[in-house]
XYZ file of C-alpha atoms in Angstrom:
462
model
C -9.619 -30.233 -5.855
C -11.872 -31.261 -2.925
C -14.615 -29.060 -1.548
C -13.656 -26.651 1.215
C -15.914 -24.942 3.738
C -14.675 -21.991 5.789
C -17.153 -22.078 8.642
C -18.143 -20.004 11.686
C -16.456 -16.827 10.484
C -17.622 -13.204 10.482
C -17.748 -12.379 6.792
C -16.733 -8.922 5.554
C -17.264 -8.362 1.837
C -18.027 -4.817 0.712
C -18.869 -5.998 -2.796
C -21.953 -7.713 -1.343
C -22.679 -5.281 1.470
C -21.614 -7.826 4.072
C -20.201 -6.704 7.398
C -19.866 -9.123 10.323
C -22.184 -11.591 8.569
C -22.605 -15.072 10.083
C -21.909 -17.063 6.916
C -19.958 -20.103 5.779
C -17.915 -19.839 2.565
C -18.073 -22.876 0.277
C -15.246 -23.393 -2.217
C -15.281 -25.792 -5.161
C -12.352 -26.288 -7.551
C -10.597 -23.124 -6.444
C -13.669 -20.939 -7.004
C -16.219 -19.485 -4.585
C -19.248 -21.775 -4.844
C -21.667 -20.302 -2.305
C -22.175 -18.331 0.891
C -24.586 -20.050 3.275
C -25.698 -19.466 6.893
C -23.450 -20.765 9.662
C -23.592 -24.543 9.932
C -25.232 -25.144 6.566
C -21.906 -25.577 4.793
C -21.160 -28.757 6.725
C -24.752 -29.982 6.435
C -24.842 -29.545 2.678
C -21.289 -30.789 2.111
C -20.477 -33.323 4.845
C -17.420 -34.699 3.016
C -15.835 -31.285 2.411
C -12.653 -30.170 4.090
C -13.403 -27.784 6.944
C -11.645 -24.710 8.286
C -13.179 -23.446 11.524
C -12.751 -19.656 11.633
C -14.172 -19.655 15.180
C -15.443 -16.075 15.102
C -12.514 -14.588 13.196
C -12.899 -12.161 10.287
C -13.300 -13.866 6.902
C -12.833 -11.658 3.854
C -11.702 -11.809 0.229
C -7.976 -12.395 -0.157
C -6.156 -9.178 0.692
C -4.740 -7.108 -2.181
C -1.675 -4.986 -1.459
C -1.918 -2.135 -3.968
C 1.713 -1.022 -3.713
C 4.731 -3.270 -3.119
C 8.205 -3.893 -4.546
C 8.835 -7.578 -5.227
C 11.416 -7.629 -8.043
C 13.698 -9.605 -5.749
C 17.426 -9.992 -6.533
C 17.191 -7.669 -9.545
C 16.349 -4.387 -7.835
C 17.631 -3.088 -4.483
C 14.111 -2.721 -3.098
C 12.682 -6.131 -4.052
C 11.358 -8.525 -1.391
C 10.006 -12.062 -1.691
C 6.213 -11.861 -2.154
C 5.436 -15.283 -0.702
C 7.470 -14.682 2.451
C 6.426 -11.104 3.151
C 2.948 -10.932 1.600
C 1.199 -14.278 1.157
C 2.254 -15.491 4.602
C 0.721 -12.329 6.067
C -2.666 -12.868 4.406
C -2.081 -11.083 1.077
C -3.035 -13.159 -1.960
C -2.449 -10.498 -4.645
C 0.191 -7.771 -4.847
C 0.715 -4.924 -7.283
C 4.381 -4.189 -7.873
C 4.556 -0.404 -8.188
C 7.099 0.467 -10.835
C 10.026 -1.795 -9.965
C 10.130 -2.755 -13.635
C 10.086 -0.629 -16.752
C 9.452 -1.672 -20.331
C 12.922 -3.160 -20.822
C 13.165 -4.897 -17.436
C 9.598 -6.188 -17.082
C 10.289 -9.601 -18.711
C 12.493 -10.493 -15.745
C 9.781 -9.587 -13.236
C 7.365 -11.708 -15.229
C 9.545 -14.796 -15.605
C 11.534 -14.894 -12.371
C 9.041 -13.469 -9.866
C 5.436 -13.490 -11.067
C 5.509 -16.909 -12.714
C 7.337 -18.514 -9.782
C 5.328 -17.107 -6.890
C 2.269 -18.526 -5.165
C 1.272 -14.895 -4.590
C -0.524 -13.366 -7.559
C 1.776 -10.597 -8.842
C 0.372 -7.744 -10.927
C 2.435 -4.748 -12.000
C 2.424 -1.023 -12.620
C 4.971 -0.342 -15.333
C 7.433 2.434 -14.589
C 7.458 5.247 -17.132
C 11.240 4.855 -17.082
C 12.300 1.915 -19.218
C 14.839 0.803 -16.610
C 12.450 0.901 -13.653
C 14.144 0.822 -10.248
C 17.122 -1.251 -11.328
C 19.980 0.883 -9.976
C 21.228 1.399 -6.435
C 20.805 5.151 -6.735
C 17.076 4.615 -6.921
C 17.079 2.959 -3.500
C 18.236 5.939 -1.509
C 22.004 5.867 -1.324
C 22.821 8.235 -4.200
C 21.279 11.505 -5.414
C 20.145 10.059 -8.736
C 17.116 8.310 -10.096
C 15.304 6.546 -12.890
C 13.946 9.815 -14.349
C 17.249 11.698 -14.660
C 17.605 10.911 -18.365
C 14.673 11.851 -20.593
C 15.812 9.253 -23.128
C 14.648 6.553 -20.691
C 11.164 8.038 -20.307
C 9.458 6.365 -23.241
C 5.661 6.440 -23.314
C 5.504 4.385 -26.494
C 7.615 1.634 -24.925
C 5.292 1.581 -21.909
C 2.246 1.304 -24.147
C 3.743 -1.535 -26.200
C 4.869 -3.526 -23.155
C 1.515 -3.148 -21.394
C -0.462 -4.188 -24.466
C 1.755 -7.263 -24.801
C 0.918 -8.414 -21.260
C -2.535 -7.130 -20.253
C -3.089 -9.977 -17.793
C -0.174 -8.750 -15.654
C 0.308 -5.010 -16.268
C -2.537 -3.059 -14.683
C -1.252 0.522 -14.773
C 1.642 2.986 -14.987
C 3.865 4.420 -12.222
C 5.876 7.634 -11.989
C 7.890 9.094 -9.115
C 7.768 12.875 -8.933
C 10.583 13.870 -6.633
C 13.480 16.188 -7.264
C 16.157 13.683 -6.240
C 15.048 11.085 -8.809
C 14.292 13.609 -11.566
C 17.629 15.292 -12.239
C 17.279 17.722 -9.362
C 13.764 18.563 -10.539
C 14.775 19.233 -14.137
C 12.767 16.319 -15.599
C 9.801 16.136 -13.196
C 7.227 17.881 -15.361
C 8.167 15.893 -18.456
C 8.168 12.582 -16.566
C 4.671 13.382 -15.325
C 3.439 14.342 -18.790
C 4.814 11.195 -20.433
C 3.420 8.934 -17.725
C 0.016 10.585 -18.065
C 0.096 10.120 -21.821
C 0.961 6.416 -21.547
C -1.732 5.700 -18.959
C -4.378 7.613 -20.901
C -3.541 5.762 -24.123
C -3.846 2.433 -22.315
C -6.978 3.354 -20.381
C -5.217 2.257 -17.199
C -4.594 4.084 -13.905
C -1.489 6.164 -13.292
C 0.011 5.957 -9.812
C 2.014 9.007 -8.788
C 4.566 9.233 -6.015
C 4.641 12.964 -5.188
C 7.100 13.810 -2.423
C 9.647 16.636 -2.122
C 8.528 17.648 -5.575
C 8.562 20.850 -7.567
C 5.311 19.817 -9.271
C 2.534 21.816 -7.610
C -0.508 20.338 -5.888
C -2.628 22.078 -8.519
C -0.939 19.857 -11.105
C -0.710 16.706 -9.002
C -3.136 15.416 -7.827
C -5.563 18.013 -9.210
C -4.802 17.304 -12.893
C -4.844 13.539 -12.529
C -7.641 11.605 -14.241
C -10.518 9.855 -12.510
C -9.241 6.451 -11.433
C -5.613 7.577 -11.147
C -3.939 6.860 -7.817
C -2.097 9.319 -5.570
C 0.071 7.138 -3.362
C 1.842 7.940 -0.055
C -1.173 10.074 0.802
C -0.365 10.344 4.529
C 3.328 11.173 4.179
C 4.914 13.956 6.218
C 7.243 15.602 3.700
C 7.062 18.989 2.047
C 6.352 19.144 -1.678
C 3.343 16.842 -1.910
C 1.684 16.613 1.507
C -2.119 16.523 1.399
C -2.334 18.722 4.525
C -1.453 22.286 5.379
C -1.566 24.385 8.514
C -5.095 25.306 9.502
C -5.745 29.055 9.707
C -6.500 30.810 12.955
C -5.178 30.352 16.480
C -3.966 27.051 17.865
C -2.202 24.128 16.285
C -3.858 22.033 13.633
C -3.903 20.765 10.100
C -6.446 20.741 7.339
C -6.691 18.861 4.061
C -5.777 21.052 1.112
C -8.572 22.296 -1.124
C -6.761 20.976 -4.211
C -6.694 17.500 -2.675
C -10.412 17.585 -1.898
C -11.113 18.737 -5.443
C -9.004 15.917 -6.876
C -10.996 13.367 -4.888
C -14.251 14.920 -6.088
C -12.983 14.390 -9.650
C -12.402 10.680 -8.994
C -8.702 10.528 -8.076
C -7.989 7.684 -5.635
C -5.745 8.066 -2.585
C -3.486 5.226 -1.479
C -1.547 4.840 1.786
C 1.769 3.445 0.415
C 3.293 3.398 3.927
C 6.844 2.299 3.085
C 9.950 3.388 4.940
C 9.183 7.099 4.880
C 5.614 7.855 3.876
C 3.333 7.475 6.882
C 3.040 10.227 9.499
C 0.890 9.676 12.571
C -0.080 13.397 12.825
C -0.979 13.601 9.131
C -2.984 10.378 9.300
C -4.810 11.469 12.442
C -5.686 14.868 11.002
C -6.862 13.416 7.684
C -8.986 10.698 9.294
C -10.522 13.203 11.716
C -11.437 15.385 8.737
C -13.111 12.440 7.008
C -10.409 12.170 4.346
C -10.017 8.398 4.398
C -7.781 6.457 1.997
C -9.394 4.637 -0.907
C -6.632 2.026 -0.932
C -4.544 0.643 1.935
C -1.074 -0.573 0.960
C 2.357 -1.172 2.450
C 4.848 -0.010 -0.192
C 6.716 -3.031 1.141
C 10.427 -3.142 0.266
C 13.774 -4.091 1.735
C 13.960 -1.033 4.007
C 10.584 -1.403 5.741
C 9.657 -5.074 6.149
C 10.650 -7.718 8.661
C 11.434 -6.894 12.280
C 12.813 -3.455 11.409
C 9.478 -2.111 10.127
C 7.970 0.411 10.022
C 5.322 -0.904 7.603
C 5.917 -4.602 8.450
C 2.972 -6.027 6.503
C -0.535 -5.177 5.305
C -2.432 -6.219 8.476
C -0.123 -3.949 10.508
C -0.721 -0.950 8.241
C -4.451 -1.649 8.477
C -4.166 -1.719 12.273
C -2.587 1.742 12.277
C -5.549 3.137 10.352
C -8.044 1.499 12.668
C -6.164 3.107 15.565
C -6.622 6.468 13.815
C -10.368 5.931 13.763
C -11.253 4.121 10.529
C -13.906 1.430 10.942
C -12.848 -2.158 10.314
C -15.276 -2.523 7.410
C -13.784 0.474 5.578
C -10.237 -0.795 6.045
C -11.124 -4.272 4.761
C -12.843 -2.752 1.729
C -9.695 -0.700 0.978
C -7.676 -3.948 0.896
C -10.148 -6.034 -1.128
C -12.960 -4.703 -3.326
C -11.543 -1.203 -3.812
C -8.115 -2.212 -5.195
C -9.710 -4.945 -7.306
C -11.933 -2.324 -8.918
C -9.122 0.231 -9.214
C -6.955 -2.228 -11.129
C -9.837 -3.705 -13.174
C -9.559 -7.239 -11.769
C -13.019 -7.204 -10.138
C -15.159 -9.373 -9.914
C -12.548 -12.081 -10.466
C -10.741 -10.833 -7.351
C -11.671 -8.752 -4.310
C -14.970 -10.483 -3.623
C -16.516 -13.659 -2.208
C -19.274 -13.707 -4.787
C -19.926 -17.113 -6.379
C -17.686 -17.546 -9.415
C -14.815 -15.452 -8.055
C -11.366 -16.920 -7.488
C -11.348 -18.483 -4.015
C -8.795 -16.144 -2.466
C -9.768 -15.943 1.205
C -8.057 -14.314 4.178
C -8.918 -15.019 7.800
C -7.930 -12.232 10.203
C -7.978 -12.105 13.989
C -8.104 -8.998 16.150
C -5.252 -9.516 18.611
C -5.605 -7.536 21.842
C -2.580 -7.878 24.129
C -2.624 -7.179 27.846
C -0.921 -3.836 27.257
C -1.048 -1.517 24.216
C 1.732 -2.057 21.701
C 4.060 0.852 20.748
C 3.918 1.173 16.962
C 6.005 3.682 15.031
C 5.303 5.731 11.928
C 7.903 6.510 9.250
C 9.245 9.534 11.126
C 10.003 7.911 14.466
C 6.796 8.884 16.262
C 5.055 6.193 18.283
C 1.433 5.543 19.155
C 0.295 2.881 21.592
C -2.120 0.645 19.714
C -4.652 -1.402 21.697
C -5.336 -4.069 19.042
C -3.708 -5.302 15.857
C -4.912 -7.460 12.998
C -3.109 -10.720 12.308
C -3.625 -13.247 9.537
C -4.805 -16.593 10.907
C -5.231 -18.402 7.601
C -4.923 -17.653 3.915
C -6.227 -19.512 0.875
C -5.078 -18.714 -2.673
C -7.449 -20.188 -5.258
C -8.671 -22.524 -2.507
C -5.206 -23.747 -1.485
C -4.179 -23.026 2.090
C -0.767 -21.501 2.810
C 1.289 -21.012 5.954
C 0.926 -17.730 7.847
C 3.353 -15.780 10.026
C 3.007 -12.632 12.142
C 4.927 -9.383 12.487
C 6.794 -8.935 15.746
C 5.653 -5.539 16.933
C 6.344 -3.611 20.108
C 9.929 -2.652 19.380
C 9.097 0.744 17.874
C 11.429 3.589 18.735
C 11.008 7.302 18.536
C 8.840 9.882 20.212
C 6.154 9.223 22.831
C 2.638 8.855 21.583
C 1.245 11.891 23.385
C 2.724 14.512 21.061
C 0.108 17.136 20.291
C -1.686 16.853 16.992
C 0.612 18.849 14.812
C 2.591 17.984 11.761
C 6.165 18.439 10.921
C 6.720 18.400 7.186
C 10.285 17.336 6.672
C 12.397 18.995 4.053
C 14.554 17.272 1.476
C 17.965 16.580 3.004
C 19.629 15.822 -0.287
C 19.641 12.029 -0.318
C 18.729 9.955 -3.317
C 15.859 8.150 -1.632
C 12.334 8.726 -2.643
C 11.384 10.200 0.690
C 14.646 11.988 1.357
C 17.043 12.001 4.223
C 19.064 9.266 2.581
C 22.265 11.118 3.283
C 22.472 9.711 6.798
C 22.299 12.999 8.698
C 21.893 13.191 12.436
C 18.419 13.667 13.967
C 19.314 17.144 15.224
C 20.330 18.227 11.729
C 17.089 16.916 10.247
C 15.052 18.677 12.918
C 16.895 21.908 12.218
C 15.930 21.618 8.556
C 12.276 20.940 9.289
C 9.475 23.172 8.128
C 6.577 23.455 10.564
C 3.909 25.062 8.390
C 2.843 27.333 11.230
C 2.981 24.661 13.935
C 4.393 25.959 17.194
C 6.508 23.033 18.418
C 9.285 21.216 16.592
C 9.009 17.447 16.798
C 12.478 16.001 17.098
C 12.452 13.310 14.499
C 14.082 11.120 11.917
C 17.569 9.946 11.710
C 18.389 8.382 8.380
C 15.382 8.119 6.097
C 15.663 5.500 3.403
C 13.704 5.157 0.222
C 10.262 4.045 -0.653
C 8.677 3.524 -4.023
């Protein structure tokens, strides 16, 4: 493989304390060879192939910590090369699409055939997300039957494939746990499997009967609480602030969990990102550790609302996160969380040469961008992938078509509507296809004075 120099970029690499650094990245044989001052890459390696970043952001290949890519075998699965690699993401972590008995298919027919690097969290349920009911159209789920929740099977499967399986996943939600009957046991078995493996447990905790004192507070250091900015009751990280006025505060149990080392992941998806929750959390300094899309069939492509990882990152920057923090949450932080650092998530010499080039796109007018509940904010700038290299090989990039968001105007006061379960089978509720007025009537405001008219049909996320 010939030498490659990515020149004239602004390098962001949290693993080396680099932010807006004027450096060239030199790649040899698919591995990072050196970082040198602008212009020296070409001088030292005049015969190398050149990519001129021309002032764009150059960072380690993006890692999407939460996706669903078991295409054609699960209702939620999308193609990782089309929806991830072409948007600047070189590594994805499939979050529980496969269980112990269905993982071999994910390995053979997706991971081994994709240019995108595919890692996996193994579902505590042996069947994973293989049935239509787990995608939002039926009130049933993978955790209904305790016979399928097999910690020993998880442990055996993960030990047989340590290069691919990097953790365990469980969904704690009444509609996928036998109406709540199996939630506590699913949680306990998932915790036992992850602890035995020494790997992180990712919990989906939405519309759940499991208390916040149990989840996330009783999670281990290094475990991951996904969908952390969702706007549903039974798992929201925020609550109404005391005193006069309208406002939200981060729950004490959530702060305590973070202090104990629990990680918080965005997991945007089709129903798990609320502008008011995100704005309140960011304002309070409760930033996500990991930024991810929860990309699946109901939230990618032109329909959104998560679109792709650069778009989710742009939403967080709009909320007030600095660019450097967002890049870290898509590179070094997930690599460390899933124990693949320093092979991935860094531009240090010797690392795999996964490189993403991002551009800050600023249109003439702000772009309306929706959350998962139909609210819209007008975003001044968005990130777009300009180039992507996986192990030094360049791949085609495409961009999300934004600006078609529908829903409420962006000037709604900072308040949060926590939506109640409307009885659907989806993992963020509302899958029953009820009218917006019905959903609004069922909403719980947690002391907030104004009802936000929101959500029509809410489909699932993982």
